[in-house]
Amino acid sequence: MSADQQIIAVVGVYLALSLFVGIRAGKGVSDSATGFVAGDRAMGGVLMYFVTGATIFSAFAFLGAPGWAWSRGAAAFHILAFGVLGFIPFYFIGPAASRLGRQHGFVTQAELVAARLDSRPLAVVMAMVSLLAFIPYLALQMRGSGHVLEVLTRGAISMQWGAALVYGVVLIYVWRSGVMGVGWTNTLQGLFMMVLAWTLGLYLPYALHGGVGPMFAKIAESDPGFLTLPGRTADGGDWSWSSYASSVFVMAVGFSFWPHLFQKAFVARSERVLRRTVVLYPTFLFFLLPILFIGFAGVGFDPPPDQADQILPHLLLHMDLPALVVGLFCAGALAASMSSGDAILHSAASIVVRDGWIVGLDRPLSPQAERHWVRLVLLPLLLVSYLVAAVFPVDIVGLLSYAYGPVGQLAPPVLGALFWSRATGRGALWGLVVGSVVTIWFSRFPVLPVHGGLLGLVANVLILVGVSLLVPARNSEGPSRA
Amino acid sequence: MTPRRAHLALFLFILVALLSLTWPLSVCFAQPQPLILGLPRGLFAICCWAAATFVVLLVYDRALAKSHAQEDA
């Protein structure tokens, strides 16, 4: 058996195992929309830990993060920095949302906010903003999985075919088992990724530099600026403190408001489970640390990869490692991509049906019909994301950073709906619209050296507060305060 | 610890952590050398904040749980 065949065989076994676990996970769950979207609100602590942890362990972690470390030095530290504080708001909003979800049957973020602020258009706009962030994020996961397969099989499987194969498997288990399929496969994938991250993160610096300490000492000696915060830009210039700090801030703010992460508030068995998940979350960051080591290990490696995102597979291919080891890494990177991609896909489909159709357009569906439509919507969403992944050649962390801009705009309406009695639907709606437009505009045409999402957040909060204070207070007949 | 004190302590922790992870306090850890435990100072500082966040959240969670248990009793 040739090396390429061995790699493909390992990947095949991994995909088959994921498929098996994902399909089995759906047994025992009710055939209603609550079963498919919220797992009958019965997810325990272990699954919650891995489901939320898998959010950071995506394709960007295994490919984008080492790529940034290799090409932009200390700038890559921001990937770890935003995760430190990013999940803390969920300690408060998670249990509050969970309580309201049980009382009123909510299964999505927008549904909760729209009901609290008594505004159907808000549900539709929140759904659109969510999709605006989800599509590039899902495209990022597909691109990552396709990249890995293409590089490690030396082009035997192209990026397009690789992404189609991996996400074909994801489609099957999400279709069959809904959120429980996501939860159990994330647990399998999370454990696998943790072991691989530390194994490679310690092995590569040791093999190439004699250890982690000697590696950083060597880099600091040859190019001290490379490891100096805030690091470098993509073209090798100095990244500004304002760009670094605003990126950390916007990504930390957006973190808890990713709709697929927020939805887990409706999935958890109890509020206690949610709080414990947040408390344990920082421990997951220590599995990102070796990922950065991998990127730094590639500094000075000859020959360099064509693209920064390919540094890890490039190193593995050029170090004459056994095909089994390369195959295991390949499976680990696919696990990282799938563990985020499946949650996003599942969440996006439920948002389209629940927030767009049922709440936004006021077209009620039976629980079985709703589940049926959520499943059907999986397909076009996957197709659109696939086209984005195949057409737009953006680097992986860049794509992620863009996606966080619109997601951060969901924070003011959610916080207003849960914790500010004077917030109104009109204020939240206009704040969200203007904030999203400002974010996208300044991300596309930057005029200040800050993340576009920061300017969007300022505009969003000002309009939410200003409009809410100007218009009459909302009718308080809706769901009670958290 | 009363819930009020726990809230205040968590708020202050988040504020200091935010300033340290973004600006201006992160400037203090900008230079990589001397390496600490083999890591550049900036990276080591972020790891310390991650560990501290875990401990602070654990203490905060226990303080609130204890307070709620006393109220229920």
PDB file of N, CA, C and O in Angstrom, chain A residues 77-78 80-81 84-85 88 91-92 212-213 216-217 220-221 224 227-229 241 244-245 248-249 272 275-276 278-280 282-283 285-286 289 292-293, chain B residues 7 10 13-14 17-18 21-23 26-27 29-33 35 38-40 42-43 46-51 53-54 57-58 60-61 64-65 68:
ATOM      1  N   PHE A  77      -0.987  35.617  18.823  1.00  0.00           N
ATOM      2  CA  PHE A  77      -1.377  35.490  20.235  1.00  0.00           C
ATOM      3  C   PHE A  77      -2.822  35.954  20.443  1.00  0.00           C
ATOM      4  O   PHE A  77      -3.479  35.553  21.405  1.00  0.00           O
ATOM      5  N   HIS A  78      -3.312  36.824  19.550  1.00  0.00           N
ATOM      6  CA  HIS A  78      -4.672  37.354  19.763  1.00  0.00           C
ATOM      7  C   HIS A  78      -5.723  36.250  19.648  1.00  0.00           C
ATOM      8  O   HIS A  78      -6.807  36.355  20.206  1.00  0.00           O
ATOM      9  N   LEU A  80      -5.525  33.368  20.995  1.00  0.00           N
ATOM     10  CA  LEU A  80      -5.665  32.824  22.347  1.00  0.00           C
ATOM     11  C   LEU A  80      -6.299  33.869  23.273  1.00  0.00           C
ATOM     12  O   LEU A  80      -7.131  33.531  24.118  1.00  0.00           O
ATOM     13  N   ALA A  81      -5.910  35.132  23.057  1.00  0.00           N
ATOM     14  CA  ALA A  81      -6.330  36.206  23.980  1.00  0.00           C
ATOM     15  C   ALA A  81      -7.841  36.404  23.996  1.00  0.00           C
ATOM     16  O   ALA A  81      -8.447  36.552  25.060  1.00  0.00           O
ATOM     17  N   VAL A  84      -9.961  34.042  26.219  1.00  0.00           N
ATOM     18  CA  VAL A  84      -9.855  34.086  27.684  1.00  0.00           C
ATOM     19  C   VAL A  84     -11.125  34.673  28.312  1.00  0.00           C
ATOM     20  O   VAL A  84     -11.675  34.135  29.265  1.00  0.00           O
ATOM     21  N   LEU A  85     -11.582  35.778  27.738  1.00  0.00           N
ATOM     22  CA  LEU A  85     -12.746  36.449  28.326  1.00  0.00           C
ATOM     23  C   LEU A  85     -14.034  36.216  27.548  1.00  0.00           C
ATOM     24  O   LEU A  85     -15.130  36.501  28.037  1.00  0.00           O
ATOM     25  N   ILE A  88     -17.201  34.429  29.136  1.00  0.00           N
ATOM     26  CA  ILE A  88     -17.719  34.820  30.455  1.00  0.00           C
ATOM     27  C   ILE A  88     -19.160  35.361  30.389  1.00  0.00           C
ATOM     28  O   ILE A  88     -19.984  35.015  31.241  1.00  0.00           O
ATOM     29  N   TYR A  91     -22.011  32.998  31.117  1.00  0.00           N
ATOM     30  CA  TYR A  91     -22.330  32.572  32.487  1.00  0.00           C
ATOM     31  C   TYR A  91     -23.647  33.217  32.936  1.00  0.00           C
ATOM     32  O   TYR A  91     -24.410  32.642  33.702  1.00  0.00           O
ATOM     33  N   PHE A  92     -23.900  34.425  32.423  1.00  0.00           N
ATOM     34  CA  PHE A  92     -25.110  35.160  32.819  1.00  0.00           C
ATOM     35  C   PHE A  92     -26.235  35.001  31.792  1.00  0.00           C
ATOM     36  O   PHE A  92     -27.378  34.772  32.141  1.00  0.00           O
ATOM     37  N   VAL A 212      10.570  23.423  22.797  1.00  0.00           N
ATOM     38  CA  VAL A 212       9.798  24.666  22.679  1.00  0.00           C
ATOM     39  C   VAL A 212      10.644  25.872  23.089  1.00  0.00           C
ATOM     40  O   VAL A 212      10.694  26.896  22.389  1.00  0.00           O
ATOM     41  N   GLY A 213      11.339  25.766  24.226  1.00  0.00           N
ATOM     42  CA  GLY A 213      12.171  26.870  24.702  1.00  0.00           C
ATOM     43  C   GLY A 213      13.261  27.247  23.695  1.00  0.00           C
ATOM     44  O   GLY A 213      13.370  28.411  23.296  1.00  0.00           O
ATOM     45  N   PHE A 216      11.774  29.147  20.645  1.00  0.00           N
ATOM     46  CA  PHE A 216      11.481  30.572  20.823  1.00  0.00           C
ATOM     47  C   PHE A 216      12.779  31.374  21.004  1.00  0.00           C
ATOM     48  O   PHE A 216      12.876  32.511  20.540  1.00  0.00           O
ATOM     49  N   ALA A 217      13.760  30.780  21.687  1.00  0.00           N
ATOM     50  CA  ALA A 217      15.029  31.486  21.884  1.00  0.00           C
ATOM     51  C   ALA A 217      15.693  31.756  20.530  1.00  0.00           C
ATOM     52  O   ALA A 217      16.213  32.851  20.276  1.00  0.00           O
ATOM     53  N   ALA A 220      13.690  34.486  18.705  1.00  0.00           N
ATOM     54  CA  ALA A 220      13.896  35.798  19.342  1.00  0.00           C
ATOM     55  C   ALA A 220      15.271  36.362  19.018  1.00  0.00           C
ATOM     56  O   ALA A 220      15.448  37.578  18.889  1.00  0.00           O
ATOM     57  N   GLU A 221      16.232  35.473  18.876  1.00  0.00           N
ATOM     58  CA  GLU A 221      17.599  35.921  18.583  1.00  0.00           C
ATOM     59  C   GLU A 221      17.729  36.373  17.117  1.00  0.00           C
ATOM     60  O   GLU A 221      18.323  37.411  16.826  1.00  0.00           O
ATOM     61  N   PRO A 224      13.961  39.491  16.624  1.00  0.00           N
ATOM     62  CA  PRO A 224      13.261  39.818  17.878  1.00  0.00           C
ATOM     63  C   PRO A 224      11.883  40.431  17.637  1.00  0.00           C
ATOM     64  O   PRO A 224      10.952  40.189  18.399  1.00  0.00           O
ATOM     65  N   LEU A 227       8.475  38.187  17.530  1.00  0.00           N
ATOM     66  CA  LEU A 227       7.757  37.729  18.732  1.00  0.00           C
ATOM     67  C   LEU A 227       7.299  38.895  19.610  1.00  0.00           C
ATOM     68  O   LEU A 227       6.812  38.684  20.714  1.00  0.00           O
ATOM     69  N   THR A 228       7.488  40.124  19.126  1.00  0.00           N
ATOM     70  CA  THR A 228       7.091  41.286  19.913  1.00  0.00           C
ATOM     71  C   THR A 228       5.654  41.664  19.580  1.00  0.00           C
ATOM     72  O   THR A 228       5.295  41.803  18.410  1.00  0.00           O
ATOM     73  N   LEU A 229       4.827  41.825  20.625  1.00  0.00           N
ATOM     74  CA  LEU A 229       3.438  42.247  20.407  1.00  0.00           C
ATOM     75  C   LEU A 229       3.396  43.668  19.836  1.00  0.00           C
ATOM     76  O   LEU A 229       4.257  44.471  20.164  1.00  0.00           O
ATOM     77  N   TRP A 241      -1.203  48.582  17.472  1.00  0.00           N
ATOM     78  CA  TRP A 241      -1.850  48.191  18.729  1.00  0.00           C
ATOM     79  C   TRP A 241      -3.359  48.327  18.619  1.00  0.00           C
ATOM     80  O   TRP A 241      -4.116  47.526  19.174  1.00  0.00           O
ATOM     81  N   TYR A 244      -4.733  45.312  16.806  1.00  0.00           N
ATOM     82  CA  TYR A 244      -4.616  44.116  17.658  1.00  0.00           C
ATOM     83  C   TYR A 244      -5.674  44.154  18.763  1.00  0.00           C
ATOM     84  O   TYR A 244      -6.460  43.208  18.940  1.00  0.00           O
ATOM     85  N   ALA A 245      -5.719  45.286  19.497  1.00  0.00           N
ATOM     86  CA  ALA A 245      -6.621  45.384  20.649  1.00  0.00           C
ATOM     87  C   ALA A 245      -8.083  45.327  20.213  1.00  0.00           C
ATOM     88  O   ALA A 245      -8.907  44.660  20.853  1.00  0.00           O
ATOM     89  N   VAL A 248      -9.068  41.732  19.321  1.00  0.00           N
ATOM     90  CA  VAL A 248      -9.309  40.918  20.528  1.00  0.00           C
ATOM     91  C   VAL A 248     -10.664  41.295  21.133  1.00  0.00           C
ATOM     92  O   VAL A 248     -11.481  40.424  21.483  1.00  0.00           O
ATOM     93  N   PHE A 249     -10.930  42.600  21.214  1.00  0.00           N
ATOM     94  CA  PHE A 249     -12.168  43.066  21.844  1.00  0.00           C
ATOM     95  C   PHE A 249     -13.407  42.604  21.064  1.00  0.00           C
ATOM     96  O   PHE A 249     -14.344  42.043  21.640  1.00  0.00           O
ATOM     97  N   ARG A 272     -27.357  24.806  35.908  1.00  0.00           N
ATOM     98  CA  ARG A 272     -26.103  24.437  36.585  1.00  0.00           C
ATOM     99  C   ARG A 272     -25.096  23.895  35.563  1.00  0.00           C
ATOM    100  O   ARG A 272     -23.915  24.211  35.622  1.00  0.00           O
ATOM    101  N   ARG A 275     -23.596  26.817  33.648  1.00  0.00           N
ATOM    102  CA  ARG A 275     -22.600  27.590  34.412  1.00  0.00           C
ATOM    103  C   ARG A 275     -21.287  26.814  34.527  1.00  0.00           C
ATOM    104  O   ARG A 275     -20.201  27.385  34.380  1.00  0.00           O
ATOM    105  N   ARG A 276     -21.377  25.532  34.778  1.00  0.00           N
ATOM    106  CA  ARG A 276     -20.154  24.709  34.894  1.00  0.00           C
ATOM    107  C   ARG A 276     -19.393  24.679  33.576  1.00  0.00           C
ATOM    108  O   ARG A 276     -18.166  24.657  33.553  1.00  0.00           O
ATOM    109  N   VAL A 278     -19.203  27.065  31.387  1.00  0.00           N
ATOM    110  CA  VAL A 278     -18.463  28.327  31.256  1.00  0.00           C
ATOM    111  C   VAL A 278     -17.233  28.321  32.162  1.00  0.00           C
ATOM    112  O   VAL A 278     -16.143  28.748  31.758  1.00  0.00           O
ATOM    113  N   VAL A 279     -17.404  27.811  33.392  1.00  0.00           N
ATOM    114  CA  VAL A 279     -16.273  27.782  34.337  1.00  0.00           C
ATOM    115  C   VAL A 279     -15.132  26.932  33.769  1.00  0.00           C
ATOM    116  O   VAL A 279     -13.961  27.305  33.849  1.00  0.00           O
ATOM    117  N   LEU A 280     -15.473  25.810  33.163  1.00  0.00           N
ATOM    118  CA  LEU A 280     -14.437  24.896  32.644  1.00  0.00           C
ATOM    119  C   LEU A 280     -13.846  25.350  31.311  1.00  0.00           C
ATOM    120  O   LEU A 280     -12.800  24.866  30.889  1.00  0.00           O
ATOM    121  N   PRO A 282     -12.127  27.912  30.008  1.00  0.00           N
ATOM    122  CA  PRO A 282     -10.729  28.338  29.798  1.00  0.00           C
ATOM    123  C   PRO A 282      -9.754  27.172  29.691  1.00  0.00           C
ATOM    124  O   PRO A 282      -8.687  27.311  29.082  1.00  0.00           O
ATOM    125  N   THR A 283     -10.086  26.004  30.263  1.00  0.00           N
ATOM    126  CA  THR A 283      -9.163  24.867  30.163  1.00  0.00           C
ATOM    127  C   THR A 283      -9.005  24.426  28.710  1.00  0.00           C
ATOM    128  O   THR A 283      -7.967  23.898  28.332  1.00  0.00           O
ATOM    129  N   LEU A 285      -8.615  26.336  26.261  1.00  0.00           N
ATOM    130  CA  LEU A 285      -7.638  27.206  25.588  1.00  0.00           C
ATOM    131  C   LEU A 285      -6.239  26.600  25.602  1.00  0.00           C
ATOM    132  O   LEU A 285      -5.419  26.876  24.725  1.00  0.00           O
ATOM    133  N   PHE A 286      -5.975  25.762  26.618  1.00  0.00           N
ATOM    134  CA  PHE A 286      -4.640  25.179  26.705  1.00  0.00           C
ATOM    135  C   PHE A 286      -4.386  24.149  25.602  1.00  0.00           C
ATOM    136  O   PHE A 286      -3.274  23.680  25.435  1.00  0.00           O
ATOM    137  N   LEU A 289      -2.697  26.260  22.687  1.00  0.00           N
ATOM    138  CA  LEU A 289      -1.293  26.640  22.858  1.00  0.00           C
ATOM    139  C   LEU A 289      -0.347  25.800  21.979  1.00  0.00           C
ATOM    140  O   LEU A 289       0.468  26.360  21.232  1.00  0.00           O
ATOM    141  N   LEU A 292      -0.193  26.825  18.355  1.00  0.00           N
ATOM    142  CA  LEU A 292       0.684  27.948  18.015  1.00  0.00           C
ATOM    143  C   LEU A 292       2.136  27.469  17.929  1.00  0.00           C
ATOM    144  O   LEU A 292       2.900  27.922  17.068  1.00  0.00           O
ATOM    145  N   PHE A 293       2.525  26.546  18.816  1.00  0.00           N
ATOM    146  CA  PHE A 293       3.894  26.003  18.769  1.00  0.00           C
ATOM    147  C   PHE A 293       4.180  25.416  17.376  1.00  0.00           C
ATOM    148  O   PHE A 293       5.280  25.544  16.845  1.00  0.00           O
TER     149      PHE A 293
ATOM    150  N   HIS B   7     -19.686  39.678  42.821  1.00  0.00           N
ATOM    151  CA  HIS B   7     -19.942  40.386  41.552  1.00  0.00           C
ATOM    152  C   HIS B   7     -18.876  41.453  41.321  1.00  0.00           C
ATOM    153  O   HIS B   7     -18.340  41.588  40.214  1.00  0.00           O
ATOM    154  N   LEU B  10     -15.487  39.953  40.465  1.00  0.00           N
ATOM    155  CA  LEU B  10     -15.456  39.442  39.081  1.00  0.00           C
ATOM    156  C   LEU B  10     -15.376  40.592  38.085  1.00  0.00           C
ATOM    157  O   LEU B  10     -14.616  40.533  37.113  1.00  0.00           O
ATOM    158  N   PHE B  13     -11.889  41.936  38.047  1.00  0.00           N
ATOM    159  CA  PHE B  13     -11.001  40.979  37.385  1.00  0.00           C
ATOM    160  C   PHE B  13     -11.131  41.094  35.862  1.00  0.00           C
ATOM    161  O   PHE B  13     -10.138  41.150  35.135  1.00  0.00           O
ATOM    162  N   ILE B  14     -12.374  41.134  35.379  1.00  0.00           N
ATOM    163  CA  ILE B  14     -12.598  41.210  33.928  1.00  0.00           C
ATOM    164  C   ILE B  14     -11.996  42.497  33.365  1.00  0.00           C
ATOM    165  O   ILE B  14     -11.365  42.491  32.303  1.00  0.00           O
ATOM    166  N   ALA B  17      -8.223  42.181  33.317  1.00  0.00           N
ATOM    167  CA  ALA B  17      -7.844  41.188  32.298  1.00  0.00           C
ATOM    168  C   ALA B  17      -8.008  41.773  30.895  1.00  0.00           C
ATOM    169  O   ALA B  17      -7.153  41.588  30.021  1.00  0.00           O
ATOM    170  N   LEU B  18      -9.106  42.501  30.683  1.00  0.00           N
ATOM    171  CA  LEU B  18      -9.353  43.094  29.358  1.00  0.00           C
ATOM    172  C   LEU B  18      -8.253  44.086  28.990  1.00  0.00           C
ATOM    173  O   LEU B  18      -7.734  44.070  27.863  1.00  0.00           O
ATOM    174  N   LEU B  21      -5.111  42.150  28.212  1.00  0.00           N
ATOM    175  CA  LEU B  21      -5.117  41.348  26.982  1.00  0.00           C
ATOM    176  C   LEU B  21      -5.194  42.230  25.735  1.00  0.00           C
ATOM    177  O   LEU B  21      -4.955  41.753  24.631  1.00  0.00           O
ATOM    178  N   THR B  22      -5.610  43.485  25.905  1.00  0.00           N
ATOM    179  CA  THR B  22      -5.716  44.375  24.748  1.00  0.00           C
ATOM    180  C   THR B  22      -4.700  45.519  24.854  1.00  0.00           C
ATOM    181  O   THR B  22      -3.570  45.389  24.416  1.00  0.00           O
ATOM    182  N   TRP B  23      -5.075  46.585  25.474  1.00  0.00           N
ATOM    183  CA  TRP B  23      -4.236  47.767  25.603  1.00  0.00           C
ATOM    184  C   TRP B  23      -4.760  48.608  26.744  1.00  0.00           C
ATOM    185  O   TRP B  23      -5.972  48.625  26.929  1.00  0.00           O
ATOM    186  N   SER B  26      -1.104  45.410  28.040  1.00  0.00           N
ATOM    187  CA  SER B  26      -0.360  44.387  27.294  1.00  0.00           C
ATOM    188  C   SER B  26       0.986  44.909  26.790  1.00  0.00           C
ATOM    189  O   SER B  26       1.878  44.117  26.462  1.00  0.00           O
ATOM    190  N   VAL B  27       1.135  46.233  26.744  1.00  0.00           N
ATOM    191  CA  VAL B  27       2.418  46.815  26.326  1.00  0.00           C
ATOM    192  C   VAL B  27       3.534  46.347  27.274  1.00  0.00           C
ATOM    193  O   VAL B  27       4.687  46.171  26.865  1.00  0.00           O
ATOM    194  N   PHE B  29       3.971  43.507  28.414  1.00  0.00           N
ATOM    195  CA  PHE B  29       4.439  42.151  28.062  1.00  0.00           C
ATOM    196  C   PHE B  29       4.803  42.047  26.580  1.00  0.00           C
ATOM    197  O   PHE B  29       4.898  40.952  26.044  1.00  0.00           O
ATOM    198  N   ALA B  30       4.970  43.204  25.938  1.00  0.00           N
ATOM    199  CA  ALA B  30       5.156  43.189  24.478  1.00  0.00           C
ATOM    200  C   ALA B  30       6.478  42.551  24.067  1.00  0.00           C
ATOM    201  O   ALA B  30       6.531  41.804  23.080  1.00  0.00           O
ATOM    202  N   GLN B  31       7.544  42.835  24.805  1.00  0.00           N
ATOM    203  CA  GLN B  31       8.860  42.298  24.416  1.00  0.00           C
ATOM    204  C   GLN B  31       8.948  40.812  24.754  1.00  0.00           C
ATOM    205  O   GLN B  31       8.541  40.404  25.847  1.00  0.00           O
ATOM    206  N   PRO B  32       9.467  40.012  23.854  1.00  0.00           N
ATOM    207  CA  PRO B  32       9.474  38.561  24.107  1.00  0.00           C
ATOM    208  C   PRO B  32      10.450  38.116  25.189  1.00  0.00           C
ATOM    209  O   PRO B  32      10.219  37.100  25.853  1.00  0.00           O
ATOM    210  N   GLN B  33      11.534  38.841  25.344  1.00  0.00           N
ATOM    211  CA  GLN B  33      12.565  38.371  26.276  1.00  0.00           C
ATOM    212  C   GLN B  33      12.578  39.176  27.569  1.00  0.00           C
ATOM    213  O   GLN B  33      12.226  40.372  27.538  1.00  0.00           O
ATOM    214  N   LEU B  35      12.532  35.059  28.043  1.00  0.00           N
ATOM    215  CA  LEU B  35      11.510  34.026  27.928  1.00  0.00           C
ATOM    216  C   LEU B  35      11.150  33.513  29.325  1.00  0.00           C
ATOM    217  O   LEU B  35      12.013  33.445  30.206  1.00  0.00           O
ATOM    218  N   GLY B  38      10.250  29.150  28.852  1.00  0.00           N
ATOM    219  CA  GLY B  38      10.468  28.866  27.429  1.00  0.00           C
ATOM    220  C   GLY B  38       9.533  29.611  26.495  1.00  0.00           C
ATOM    221  O   GLY B  38       9.640  29.478  25.278  1.00  0.00           O
ATOM    222  N   LEU B  39       8.606  30.401  27.065  1.00  0.00           N
ATOM    223  CA  LEU B  39       7.632  31.110  26.222  1.00  0.00           C
ATOM    224  C   LEU B  39       7.938  32.608  26.165  1.00  0.00           C
ATOM    225  O   LEU B  39       8.419  33.179  27.153  1.00  0.00           O
ATOM    226  N   PRO B  40       7.610  33.258  25.032  1.00  0.00           N
ATOM    227  CA  PRO B  40       7.707  34.733  24.982  1.00  0.00           C
ATOM    228  C   PRO B  40       6.804  35.322  26.065  1.00  0.00           C
ATOM    229  O   PRO B  40       5.747  34.748  26.367  1.00  0.00           O
ATOM    230  N   GLY B  42       4.675  37.744  26.207  1.00  0.00           N
ATOM    231  CA  GLY B  42       3.288  38.018  25.817  1.00  0.00           C
ATOM    232  C   GLY B  42       2.444  36.759  25.847  1.00  0.00           C
ATOM    233  O   GLY B  42       1.317  36.758  26.343  1.00  0.00           O
ATOM    234  N   LEU B  43       2.991  35.674  25.326  1.00  0.00           N
ATOM    235  CA  LEU B  43       2.260  34.404  25.289  1.00  0.00           C
ATOM    236  C   LEU B  43       2.097  33.837  26.696  1.00  0.00           C
ATOM    237  O   LEU B  43       1.025  33.334  27.057  1.00  0.00           O
ATOM    238  N   ILE B  46      -0.697  35.649  28.505  1.00  0.00           N
ATOM    239  CA  ILE B  46      -2.044  35.227  28.082  1.00  0.00           C
ATOM    240  C   ILE B  46      -2.407  33.881  28.723  1.00  0.00           C
ATOM    241  O   ILE B  46      -3.529  33.675  29.173  1.00  0.00           O
ATOM    242  N   CYS B  47      -1.410  32.974  28.794  1.00  0.00           N
ATOM    243  CA  CYS B  47      -1.663  31.671  29.444  1.00  0.00           C
ATOM    244  C   CYS B  47      -2.021  31.863  30.918  1.00  0.00           C
ATOM    245  O   CYS B  47      -2.917  31.198  31.444  1.00  0.00           O
ATOM    246  N   CYS B  48      -1.307  32.798  31.569  1.00  0.00           N
ATOM    247  CA  CYS B  48      -1.594  33.075  32.981  1.00  0.00           C
ATOM    248  C   CYS B  48      -3.014  33.605  33.140  1.00  0.00           C
ATOM    249  O   CYS B  48      -3.733  33.236  34.069  1.00  0.00           O
ATOM    250  N   TRP B  49      -3.440  34.477  32.220  1.00  0.00           N
ATOM    251  CA  TRP B  49      -4.798  35.024  32.300  1.00  0.00           C
ATOM    252  C   TRP B  49      -5.838  33.930  32.078  1.00  0.00           C
ATOM    253  O   TRP B  49      -6.909  33.947  32.697  1.00  0.00           O
ATOM    254  N   ALA B  50      -5.539  32.987  31.202  1.00  0.00           N
ATOM    255  CA  ALA B  50      -6.487  31.882  30.974  1.00  0.00           C
ATOM    256  C   ALA B  50      -6.635  31.047  32.252  1.00  0.00           C
ATOM    257  O   ALA B  50      -7.752  30.707  32.658  1.00  0.00           O
ATOM    258  N   ALA B  51      -5.489  30.745  32.896  1.00  0.00           N
ATOM    259  CA  ALA B  51      -5.529  29.958  34.134  1.00  0.00           C
ATOM    260  C   ALA B  51      -6.250  30.739  35.235  1.00  0.00           C
ATOM    261  O   ALA B  51      -7.084  30.195  35.972  1.00  0.00           O
ATOM    262  N   THR B  53      -8.503  33.050  34.867  1.00  0.00           N
ATOM    263  CA  THR B  53      -9.943  33.142  34.565  1.00  0.00           C
ATOM    264  C   THR B  53     -10.655  31.890  35.051  1.00  0.00           C
ATOM    265  O   THR B  53     -11.739  31.968  35.643  1.00  0.00           O
ATOM    266  N   PHE B  54     -10.040  30.738  34.829  1.00  0.00           N
ATOM    267  CA  PHE B  54     -10.630  29.472  35.291  1.00  0.00           C
ATOM    268  C   PHE B  54     -10.801  29.488  36.816  1.00  0.00           C
ATOM    269  O   PHE B  54     -11.875  29.197  37.340  1.00  0.00           O
ATOM    270  N   LEU B  57     -13.433  32.155  37.988  1.00  0.00           N
ATOM    271  CA  LEU B  57     -14.806  31.719  37.701  1.00  0.00           C
ATOM    272  C   LEU B  57     -15.238  30.600  38.643  1.00  0.00           C
ATOM    273  O   LEU B  57     -16.382  30.555  39.092  1.00  0.00           O
ATOM    274  N   LEU B  58     -14.284  29.721  38.964  1.00  0.00           N
ATOM    275  CA  LEU B  58     -14.584  28.611  39.874  1.00  0.00           C
ATOM    276  C   LEU B  58     -14.959  29.151  41.259  1.00  0.00           C
ATOM    277  O   LEU B  58     -15.964  28.755  41.855  1.00  0.00           O
ATOM    278  N   TYR B  60     -15.944  32.205  42.001  1.00  0.00           N
ATOM    279  CA  TYR B  60     -17.173  33.000  41.876  1.00  0.00           C
ATOM    280  C   TYR B  60     -18.404  32.087  41.859  1.00  0.00           C
ATOM    281  O   TYR B  60     -19.385  32.325  42.562  1.00  0.00           O
ATOM    282  N   ASP B  61     -18.300  31.024  41.089  1.00  0.00           N
ATOM    283  CA  ASP B  61     -19.424  30.086  40.960  1.00  0.00           C
ATOM    284  C   ASP B  61     -19.733  29.428  42.309  1.00  0.00           C
ATOM    285  O   ASP B  61     -20.884  29.308  42.710  1.00  0.00           O
ATOM    286  N   LEU B  64     -21.409  31.955  44.708  1.00  0.00           N
ATOM    287  CA  LEU B  64     -22.823  32.174  44.409  1.00  0.00           C
ATOM    288  C   LEU B  64     -23.660  30.951  44.791  1.00  0.00           C
ATOM    289  O   LEU B  64     -24.752  31.084  45.347  1.00  0.00           O
ATOM    290  N   ALA B  65     -23.125  29.754  44.487  1.00  0.00           N
ATOM    291  CA  ALA B  65     -23.873  28.530  44.803  1.00  0.00           C
ATOM    292  C   ALA B  65     -24.083  28.415  46.308  1.00  0.00           C
ATOM    293  O   ALA B  65     -25.163  28.068  46.773  1.00  0.00           O
ATOM    294  N   HIS B  68     -26.717  30.925  47.404  1.00  0.00           N
ATOM    295  CA  HIS B  68     -28.067  30.483  47.046  1.00  0.00           C
ATOM    296  C   HIS B  68     -28.539  29.357  47.967  1.00  0.00           C
ATOM    297  O   HIS B  68     -29.699  29.322  48.370  1.00  0.00           O
TER     298      HIS B  68
END
